[in-house]
DNA sequence: AAGCGCCTCAACCGCATGGGA
DNA sequence: TTCCCATGCGGTTGAGGCGCT
Protein backbone atom coordinates (compact mmCIF):
# COMPACT_ATOMS: atom_id res chain seq x y z
CA UNK A 1 0.00 0.00 0.00
CA UNK A 2 1.36 3.37 -1.00
CA UNK A 3 1.05 6.03 1.64
CA UNK A 4 1.31 9.39 0.00
CA UNK A 5 -0.04 12.67 1.22
CA UNK A 6 -2.70 13.65 -1.29
CA UNK A 7 -2.43 17.10 -2.76
CA UNK A 8 -5.71 18.98 -2.89
CA UNK A 9 -7.46 18.66 -6.21
CA UNK A 10 -7.65 21.77 -8.35
CA UNK A 11 -11.34 22.54 -7.96
CA UNK A 12 -11.61 24.53 -11.18
CA UNK A 13 -10.24 21.70 -13.32
CA UNK A 14 -12.60 19.04 -12.07
CA UNK A 15 -15.10 17.38 -14.39
CA UNK A 16 -18.71 17.29 -13.29
CA UNK A 17 -21.82 15.69 -14.67
CA UNK A 18 -22.40 12.27 -16.17
CA UNK A 19 -19.53 9.81 -16.30
CA UNK A 20 -18.23 8.52 -19.60
CA UNK A 21 -17.41 4.90 -20.34
CA UNK A 22 -13.67 5.60 -20.47
CA UNK A 23 -13.84 7.24 -17.06
CA UNK A 24 -15.67 4.23 -15.64
CA UNK A 25 -13.09 1.84 -17.04
CA UNK A 26 -10.26 3.91 -15.68
CA UNK A 27 -11.87 4.14 -12.26
CA UNK A 28 -12.45 0.39 -12.13
CA UNK A 29 -8.83 -0.22 -13.07
CA UNK A 30 -7.49 2.04 -10.36
CA UNK A 31 -9.86 0.84 -7.68
CA UNK A 32 -8.71 -2.70 -8.40
CA UNK A 33 -5.17 -1.44 -8.11
CA UNK A 34 -5.48 0.83 -5.08
CA UNK A 35 -8.58 -0.40 -3.33
CA UNK A 36 -11.85 1.35 -2.62
CA UNK A 37 -10.42 3.70 -0.01
CA UNK A 38 -8.48 6.94 -0.10
CA UNK A 39 -10.64 8.31 -2.85
CA UNK A 40 -8.78 11.57 -3.23
CA UNK A 41 -5.65 9.59 -3.92
CA UNK A 42 -7.46 7.30 -6.39
CA UNK A 43 -8.89 10.34 -8.15
CA UNK A 44 -5.52 12.02 -8.41
CA UNK A 45 -3.40 9.02 -9.40
CA UNK A 46 -5.92 7.77 -11.95
CA UNK A 47 -5.77 11.06 -13.81
CA UNK A 48 -9.54 11.31 -13.72
CA UNK A 49 -10.43 14.94 -13.40
CA UNK A 50 -12.99 14.07 -10.78
CA UNK A 51 -13.12 14.68 -7.07
CA UNK A 52 -12.52 11.81 -4.69
CA UNK A 53 -16.10 12.17 -3.59
CA UNK A 54 -17.34 11.83 -7.13
CA UNK A 55 -15.20 8.72 -7.69
CA UNK A 56 -16.44 7.16 -4.49
CA UNK A 57 -20.06 7.82 -5.40
CA UNK A 58 -19.64 6.48 -8.90
CA UNK A 59 -18.02 3.33 -7.57
CA UNK A 60 -20.51 2.71 -4.78
CA UNK A 61 -23.62 3.50 -6.78
CA UNK A 62 -22.76 2.14 -10.18
CA UNK A 63 -19.48 0.35 -10.68
CA UNK A 64 -18.86 -1.87 -7.69
CA UNK A 65 -19.39 -5.61 -8.19
CA UNK A 66 -22.61 -7.43 -7.24
CA UNK A 67 -24.83 -4.41 -7.75
CA UNK A 68 -28.32 -5.08 -9.00
CA UNK A 69 -29.51 -2.65 -11.61
CA UNK A 70 -32.98 -4.02 -12.22
CA UNK A 71 -36.35 -3.10 -10.79
CA UNK A 72 -36.96 -3.28 -7.07
CA UNK A 73 -38.85 -6.50 -6.41
CA UNK A 74 -42.02 -6.76 -4.36
CA UNK A 75 -40.05 -8.45 -1.59
CA UNK A 76 -37.47 -5.70 -1.57
CA UNK A 77 -40.22 -3.10 -1.55
CA UNK A 78 -41.74 -4.68 1.54
CA UNK A 79 -38.38 -4.60 3.26
CA UNK A 80 -37.89 -0.96 2.34
CA UNK A 81 -41.32 -0.03 3.64
CA UNK A 82 -40.74 -1.95 6.83
CA UNK A 83 -37.30 -0.60 7.51
CA UNK A 84 -38.23 2.95 6.61
CA UNK A 85 -40.98 2.86 9.17
CA UNK A 86 -38.55 1.48 11.67
CA UNK A 87 -35.58 3.70 10.96
CA UNK A 88 -36.86 6.62 8.92
CA UNK A 89 -34.60 8.05 6.25
CA UNK A 90 -31.60 5.97 7.25
CA UNK A 91 -31.00 4.99 3.66
CA UNK A 92 -27.57 3.53 4.15
CA UNK A 93 -28.83 1.32 6.97
CA UNK A 94 -31.73 0.16 4.84
CA UNK A 95 -29.40 -0.46 1.92
CA UNK A 96 -27.26 -2.76 4.05
CA UNK A 97 -30.27 -5.04 4.39
CA UNK A 98 -30.72 -5.22 0.63
CA UNK A 99 -27.74 -6.83 -1.05
CA UNK A 100 -26.86 -5.22 -4.33
CA UNK A 101 -28.92 -2.10 -3.70
CA UNK A 102 -27.47 1.30 -2.91
CA UNK A 103 -28.70 3.91 -0.49
CA UNK A 104 -29.14 6.29 -3.41
CA UNK A 105 -31.27 3.80 -5.29
CA UNK A 106 -33.47 3.12 -2.29
CA UNK A 107 -33.76 6.81 -1.51
CA UNK A 108 -34.85 7.54 -5.09
CA UNK A 109 -37.25 4.63 -5.09
CA UNK A 110 -38.81 5.87 -1.91
CA UNK A 111 -39.20 9.41 -3.15
CA UNK A 112 -40.58 8.47 -6.55
CA UNK A 113 -42.81 5.61 -5.64
CA UNK A 114 -43.17 4.52 -2.03
CA UNK A 115 -43.72 7.98 -0.60
CA UNK A 116 -46.77 8.34 -2.80
CA UNK A 117 -47.94 4.92 -1.74
CA UNK A 118 -47.48 5.89 1.88
CA UNK A 119 -49.44 9.08 1.40
CA UNK A 120 -52.28 7.22 -0.28
CA UNK A 121 -52.24 4.80 2.62
CA UNK A 122 -52.39 7.73 5.00
CA UNK A 123 -55.39 9.18 3.23
CA UNK A 124 -57.15 5.82 3.31
CA UNK A 125 -56.44 5.43 6.99
CA UNK A 126 -57.53 8.96 7.71
CA UNK A 127 -60.82 8.21 5.99
CA UNK A 128 -61.18 4.97 7.90
CA UNK A 129 -60.34 6.74 11.12
CA UNK A 130 -62.99 9.35 10.47
CA UNK A 131 -65.49 6.65 9.67
CA UNK A 132 -64.78 5.00 13.00
CA UNK A 133 -64.75 8.24 14.93
CA UNK A 134 -61.07 7.73 15.55
CA UNK A 135 -58.07 9.41 14.05
CA UNK A 136 -55.26 7.08 13.17
CA UNK A 137 -52.40 9.04 11.68
CA UNK A 138 -49.67 6.75 10.52
CA UNK A 139 -47.55 9.00 8.42
CA UNK A 140 -46.25 12.46 8.73
CA UNK A 141 -45.91 14.71 5.75
CA UNK A 142 -42.37 13.52 5.15
CA UNK A 143 -43.50 9.92 5.11
CA UNK A 144 -42.19 8.96 8.51
CA UNK A 145 -44.26 7.29 11.17
CA UNK A 146 -46.31 9.67 13.26
CA UNK A 147 -46.84 7.09 15.99
CA UNK A 148 -49.94 8.69 17.37
CA UNK A 149 -53.39 7.42 17.96
CA UNK A 150 -56.21 9.60 19.22
CA UNK A 151 -53.55 12.13 20.13
CA UNK A 152 -51.52 9.68 22.19
CA UNK A 153 -48.21 8.17 21.28
CA UNK A 154 -47.93 4.42 20.99
CA UNK A 155 -45.35 1.82 20.17
CA UNK A 156 -45.28 1.61 16.39
CA UNK A 157 -46.21 -1.74 14.99
CA UNK A 158 -48.06 -0.73 11.86
CA UNK A 159 -45.16 -1.80 9.72
CA UNK A 160 -45.41 -5.35 10.85
CA UNK A 161 -49.14 -5.38 10.46
CA UNK A 162 -49.08 -3.88 7.03
CA UNK A 163 -46.45 -6.36 5.96
CA UNK A 164 -48.67 -9.16 7.19
CA UNK A 165 -51.73 -7.71 5.44
CA UNK A 166 -53.41 -6.95 8.73
CA UNK A 167 -55.31 -3.70 8.52
CA UNK A 168 -54.42 -0.78 10.70
CA UNK A 169 -57.99 -0.60 11.84
CA UNK A 170 -57.84 -4.14 13.12
CA UNK A 171 -55.03 -3.04 15.40
CA UNK A 172 -56.79 0.12 16.45
CA UNK A 173 -59.88 -1.77 17.44
CA UNK A 174 -57.93 -4.32 19.42
CA UNK A 175 -56.03 -1.73 21.43
CA UNK A 176 -52.77 -2.84 19.82
CA UNK A 177 -52.84 -6.30 21.29
CA UNK A 178 -51.96 -9.05 18.89
CA UNK A 179 -53.11 -12.11 20.67
CA UNK A 180 -56.67 -12.69 19.62
CA UNK A 181 -55.98 -15.01 16.70
CA UNK A 182 -53.34 -17.62 15.92
CA UNK A 183 -51.95 -15.34 13.28
CA UNK A 184 -51.76 -12.44 15.64
CA UNK A 185 -50.20 -14.64 18.29
CA UNK A 186 -47.53 -15.51 15.79
CA UNK A 187 -47.00 -11.85 15.04
CA UNK A 188 -46.78 -11.11 18.71
CA UNK A 189 -44.16 -13.80 19.20
CA UNK A 190 -42.22 -12.48 16.29
CA UNK A 191 -42.34 -8.91 17.57
CA UNK A 192 -41.12 -10.04 20.96
CA UNK A 193 -37.99 -11.39 19.28
CA UNK A 194 -37.09 -7.98 17.93
CA UNK A 195 -33.96 -6.47 19.42
CA UNK A 196 -35.14 -4.72 22.52
CA UNK A 197 -32.46 -2.09 22.71
CA UNK A 198 -30.29 0.01 20.45
CA UNK A 199 -27.07 -1.72 21.41
CA UNK A 200 -28.37 -5.02 20.17
CA UNK A 201 -29.51 -3.45 16.94
CA UNK A 202 -26.12 -1.78 16.64
CA UNK A 203 -24.25 -5.00 17.09
CA UNK A 204 -26.33 -6.60 14.37
CA UNK A 205 -25.65 -3.69 12.07
CA UNK A 206 -21.96 -3.93 12.75
CA UNK A 207 -21.96 -7.52 11.73
CA UNK A 208 -23.53 -6.58 8.43
CA UNK A 209 -21.19 -4.12 6.84
CA UNK A 210 -21.66 -2.70 3.35
CA UNK A 211 -19.00 -4.98 1.97
CA UNK A 212 -20.43 -8.09 3.50
CA UNK A 213 -24.11 -7.36 3.33
CA UNK A 214 -25.00 -10.80 2.07
CA UNK A 215 -26.96 -11.91 5.08
CA UNK A 216 -29.81 -10.64 7.16
CA UNK A 217 -30.13 -10.43 10.89
CA UNK A 218 -32.27 -13.11 12.47
CA UNK A 219 -35.06 -10.74 13.30
CA UNK A 220 -35.65 -9.76 9.72
CA UNK A 221 -35.03 -13.13 8.12
CA UNK A 222 -38.03 -14.37 10.04
CA UNK A 223 -40.14 -11.96 8.08
CA UNK A 224 -39.48 -14.07 5.04
CA UNK A 225 -41.71 -16.73 6.45
CA UNK A 226 -44.19 -14.22 7.70
CA UNK A 227 -44.57 -12.58 4.35
CA UNK A 228 -44.39 -15.79 2.41
CA UNK A 229 -41.60 -14.33 0.33
CA UNK A 230 -39.72 -16.39 -2.18
CA UNK A 231 -36.49 -17.75 -0.80
CA UNK A 232 -34.31 -16.38 -3.55
CA UNK A 233 -34.01 -12.92 -2.12
CA UNK A 234 -32.81 -14.18 1.20
CA UNK A 235 -30.10 -16.44 -0.04
CA UNK A 236 -28.35 -13.98 -2.22
CA UNK A 237 -24.59 -14.16 -2.55
C1' DA B 1 -44.21 16.36 -35.49
C1' DA B 2 -43.70 19.64 -31.93
C1' DG B 3 -44.32 21.40 -27.49
C1' DC B 4 -45.13 20.74 -22.86
C1' DG B 5 -45.09 18.78 -18.35
C1' DC B 6 -44.02 15.06 -15.39
C1' DC B 7 -41.00 11.49 -13.73
C1' DT B 8 -36.75 9.11 -12.86
C1' DC B 9 -32.30 8.67 -11.29
C1' DA B 10 -27.36 9.84 -11.51
C1' DA B 11 -24.73 13.10 -9.54
C1' DC B 12 -23.76 17.03 -6.63
C1' DC B 13 -23.73 19.62 -2.23
C1' DG B 14 -23.19 20.42 2.48
C1' DC B 15 -22.89 18.72 6.94
C1' DA B 16 -21.53 15.10 10.32
C1' DT B 17 -18.37 11.86 11.90
C1' DG B 18 -14.16 9.41 12.81
C1' DG B 19 -9.35 8.75 12.83
C1' DG B 20 -4.72 10.22 12.73
C1' DA B 21 -1.12 13.63 13.57
C1' DT C 1 -6.99 18.28 23.32
C1' DT C 2 -7.29 20.26 19.02
C1' DC C 3 -7.02 20.45 14.25
C1' DC C 4 -7.21 18.60 9.72
C1' DC C 5 -8.60 15.53 6.31
C1' DA C 6 -11.05 11.61 4.30
C1' DT C 7 -15.16 9.37 4.28
C1' DG C 8 -20.11 8.66 5.00
C1' DC C 9 -24.69 10.17 4.77
C1' DG C 10 -29.03 12.44 3.57
C1' DG C 11 -31.13 16.14 0.95
C1' DT C 12 -31.41 18.33 -3.40
C1' DT C 13 -30.78 19.25 -8.25
C1' DG C 14 -31.08 18.92 -13.09
C1' DA C 15 -30.58 16.37 -17.51
C1' DG C 16 -32.80 13.26 -20.18
C1' DG C 17 -36.58 10.14 -21.17
C1' DC C 18 -41.36 9.46 -21.83
C1' DG C 19 -46.16 10.18 -22.42
C1' DC C 20 -49.86 13.22 -23.44
C1' DT C 21 -52.06 16.82 -26.08
XYZ file of C-alpha atoms (C1' of nucleotides) in Angstrom:
279
model
C 0.000 0.000 0.000
C 1.361 3.370 -1.002
C 1.054 6.034 1.644
C 1.313 9.389 0.000
C -0.038 12.671 1.220
C -2.702 13.655 -1.292
C -2.432 17.096 -2.760
C -5.712 18.977 -2.893
C -7.455 18.658 -6.209
C -7.650 21.766 -8.347
C -11.340 22.536 -7.962
C -11.610 24.534 -11.181
C -10.235 21.704 -13.323
C -12.602 19.037 -12.073
C -15.096 17.380 -14.391
C -18.706 17.289 -13.287
C -21.818 15.692 -14.672
C -22.397 12.270 -16.171
C -19.534 9.814 -16.300
C -18.226 8.525 -19.605
C -17.406 4.897 -20.345
C -13.669 5.599 -20.471
C -13.843 7.239 -17.058
C -15.672 4.229 -15.641
C -13.088 1.841 -17.045
C -10.264 3.915 -15.680
C -11.870 4.139 -12.261
C -12.446 0.385 -12.132
C -8.833 -0.223 -13.070
C -7.491 2.040 -10.363
C -9.859 0.841 -7.684
C -8.706 -2.701 -8.396
C -5.167 -1.439 -8.108
C -5.482 0.834 -5.076
C -8.576 -0.395 -3.328
C -11.850 1.349 -2.620
C -10.419 3.699 -0.012
C -8.480 6.940 -0.105
C -10.639 8.311 -2.854
C -8.778 11.571 -3.229
C -5.654 9.586 -3.923
C -7.456 7.301 -6.389
C -8.893 10.343 -8.152
C -5.516 12.022 -8.408
C -3.400 9.017 -9.403
C -5.917 7.773 -11.949
C -5.772 11.058 -13.813
C -9.536 11.308 -13.716
C -10.430 14.942 -13.395
C -12.992 14.075 -10.779
C -13.119 14.680 -7.067
C -12.522 11.814 -4.689
C -16.105 12.170 -3.590
C -17.337 11.826 -7.132
C -15.201 8.716 -7.692
C -16.442 7.158 -4.492
C -20.059 7.825 -5.396
C -19.637 6.480 -8.898
C -18.015 3.330 -7.568
C -20.505 2.715 -4.785
C -23.622 3.499 -6.776
C -22.761 2.145 -10.178
C -19.480 0.346 -10.682
C -18.857 -1.868 -7.694
C -19.392 -5.611 -8.185
C -22.607 -7.426 -7.244
C -24.827 -4.410 -7.753
C -28.323 -5.076 -8.997
C -29.506 -2.651 -11.614
C -32.981 -4.021 -12.222
C -36.347 -3.096 -10.793
C -36.964 -3.277 -7.068
C -38.850 -6.500 -6.412
C -42.022 -6.758 -4.357
C -40.048 -8.448 -1.593
C -37.473 -5.702 -1.572
C -40.218 -3.100 -1.546
C -41.735 -4.677 1.545
C -38.380 -4.603 3.260
C -37.885 -0.959 2.343
C -41.320 -0.034 3.642
C -40.744 -1.949 6.835
C -37.297 -0.601 7.505
C -38.230 2.945 6.610
C -40.985 2.865 9.169
C -38.553 1.484 11.671
C -35.577 3.698 10.958
C -36.857 6.623 8.924
C -34.599 8.055 6.252
C -31.602 5.973 7.247
C -31.002 4.985 3.657
C -27.567 3.526 4.151
C -28.829 1.321 6.966
C -31.730 0.163 4.844
C -29.400 -0.462 1.921
C -27.263 -2.764 4.052
C -30.274 -5.042 4.391
C -30.722 -5.219 0.634
C -27.735 -6.834 -1.045
C -26.864 -5.216 -4.330
C -28.921 -2.100 -3.698
C -27.473 1.296 -2.907
C -28.698 3.914 -0.492
C -29.140 6.290 -3.411
C -31.275 3.796 -5.289
C -33.468 3.124 -2.288
C -33.763 6.812 -1.514
C -34.846 7.544 -5.088
C -37.255 4.633 -5.094
C -38.812 5.867 -1.909
C -39.195 9.409 -3.155
C -40.585 8.470 -6.549
C -42.814 5.607 -5.638
C -43.169 4.518 -2.032
C -43.718 7.976 -0.604
C -46.770 8.342 -2.796
C -47.935 4.924 -1.737
C -47.476 5.889 1.884
C -49.441 9.085 1.396
C -52.278 7.216 -0.281
C -52.236 4.795 2.620
C -52.393 7.732 4.998
C -55.389 9.183 3.229
C -57.152 5.824 3.308
C -56.436 5.435 6.985
C -57.527 8.959 7.709
C -60.817 8.214 5.986
C -61.185 4.970 7.896
C -60.335 6.742 11.123
C -62.985 9.347 10.470
C -65.487 6.653 9.670
C -64.779 5.003 13.001
C -64.747 8.242 14.927
C -61.074 7.735 15.550
C -58.074 9.411 14.050
C -55.265 7.084 13.171
C -52.404 9.037 11.684
C -49.666 6.751 10.516
C -47.551 9.003 8.423
C -46.250 12.461 8.732
C -45.906 14.714 5.753
C -42.374 13.521 5.148
C -43.501 9.916 5.107
C -42.189 8.960 8.510
C -44.257 7.290 11.168
C -46.312 9.666 13.258
C -46.836 7.090 15.987
C -49.941 8.695 17.370
C -53.387 7.420 17.964
C -56.206 9.596 19.222
C -53.550 12.128 20.131
C -51.516 9.676 22.189
C -48.210 8.166 21.281
C -47.928 4.419 20.994
C -45.347 1.820 20.170
C -45.282 1.611 16.388
C -46.207 -1.743 14.994
C -48.058 -0.735 11.859
C -45.163 -1.797 9.718
C -45.413 -5.346 10.848
C -49.139 -5.376 10.464
C -49.082 -3.882 7.027
C -46.451 -6.359 5.958
C -48.668 -9.158 7.192
C -51.729 -7.711 5.441
C -53.410 -6.950 8.728
C -55.314 -3.700 8.518
C -54.424 -0.782 10.704
C -57.988 -0.603 11.842
C -57.840 -4.141 13.120
C -55.035 -3.043 15.396
C -56.792 0.119 16.449
C -59.877 -1.773 17.437
C -57.931 -4.320 19.418
C -56.035 -1.733 21.427
C -52.768 -2.843 19.824
C -52.836 -6.301 21.294
C -51.959 -9.046 18.890
C -53.107 -12.110 20.668
C -56.675 -12.688 19.617
C -55.983 -15.013 16.697
C -53.342 -17.624 15.918
C -51.948 -15.338 13.279
C -51.761 -12.438 15.644
C -50.197 -14.638 18.285
C -47.529 -15.512 15.792
C -47.005 -11.853 15.041
C -46.784 -11.106 18.711
C -44.161 -13.797 19.200
C -42.225 -12.476 16.293
C -42.341 -8.910 17.569
C -41.117 -10.042 20.958
C -37.994 -11.393 19.283
C -37.092 -7.976 17.929
C -33.962 -6.469 19.417
C -35.139 -4.725 22.523
C -32.459 -2.088 22.710
C -30.288 0.010 20.446
C -27.073 -1.724 21.409
C -28.371 -5.020 20.166
C -29.509 -3.451 16.936
C -26.124 -1.777 16.644
C -24.249 -5.004 17.085
C -26.327 -6.599 14.372
C -25.655 -3.690 12.073
C -21.963 -3.932 12.752
C -21.956 -7.524 11.731
C -23.531 -6.584 8.430
C -21.191 -4.118 6.838
C -21.663 -2.700 3.352
C -18.997 -4.977 1.974
C -20.431 -8.095 3.499
C -24.112 -7.355 3.328
C -25.002 -10.804 2.066
C -26.956 -11.913 5.081
C -29.809 -10.641 7.164
C -30.133 -10.432 10.891
C -32.267 -13.109 12.468
C -35.064 -10.742 13.296
C -35.646 -9.759 9.721
C -35.028 -13.127 8.123
C -38.028 -14.366 10.037
C -40.143 -11.957 8.080
C -39.480 -14.065 5.043
C -41.709 -16.733 6.450
C -44.193 -14.220 7.703
C -44.569 -12.580 4.350
C -44.387 -15.787 2.410
C -41.603 -14.326 0.333
C -39.722 -16.387 -2.176
C -36.494 -17.750 -0.797
C -34.307 -16.378 -3.555
C -34.011 -12.915 -2.119
C -32.814 -14.184 1.202
C -30.101 -16.438 -0.040
C -28.348 -13.978 -2.216
C -24.594 -14.160 -2.550
C -44.209 16.358 -35.493
C -43.701 19.639 -31.926
C -44.317 21.397 -27.488
C -45.126 20.736 -22.861
C -45.087 18.776 -18.349
C -44.024 15.063 -15.392
C -41.002 11.490 -13.729
C -36.751 9.107 -12.861
C -32.299 8.666 -11.291
C -27.357 9.837 -11.510
C -24.726 13.104 -9.538
C -23.759 17.028 -6.628
C -23.730 19.619 -2.233
C -23.186 20.425 2.479
C -22.887 18.725 6.940
C -21.533 15.103 10.320
C -18.370 11.857 11.901
C -14.164 9.407 12.813
C -9.352 8.747 12.829
C -4.723 10.216 12.726
C -1.119 13.630 13.567
C -6.987 18.285 23.322
C -7.293 20.263 19.018
C -7.021 20.446 14.253
C -7.212 18.595 9.717
C -8.597 15.530 6.307
C -11.053 11.606 4.298
C -15.159 9.367 4.283
C -20.108 8.662 4.995
C -24.688 10.168 4.771
C -29.031 12.441 3.571
C -31.125 16.140 0.949
C -31.413 18.333 -3.399
C -30.780 19.254 -8.249
C -31.078 18.918 -13.089
C -30.578 16.366 -17.508
C -32.804 13.260 -20.184
C -36.579 10.140 -21.173
C -41.357 9.464 -21.830
C -46.157 10.182 -22.416
C -49.864 13.220 -23.436
C -52.055 16.822 -26.081
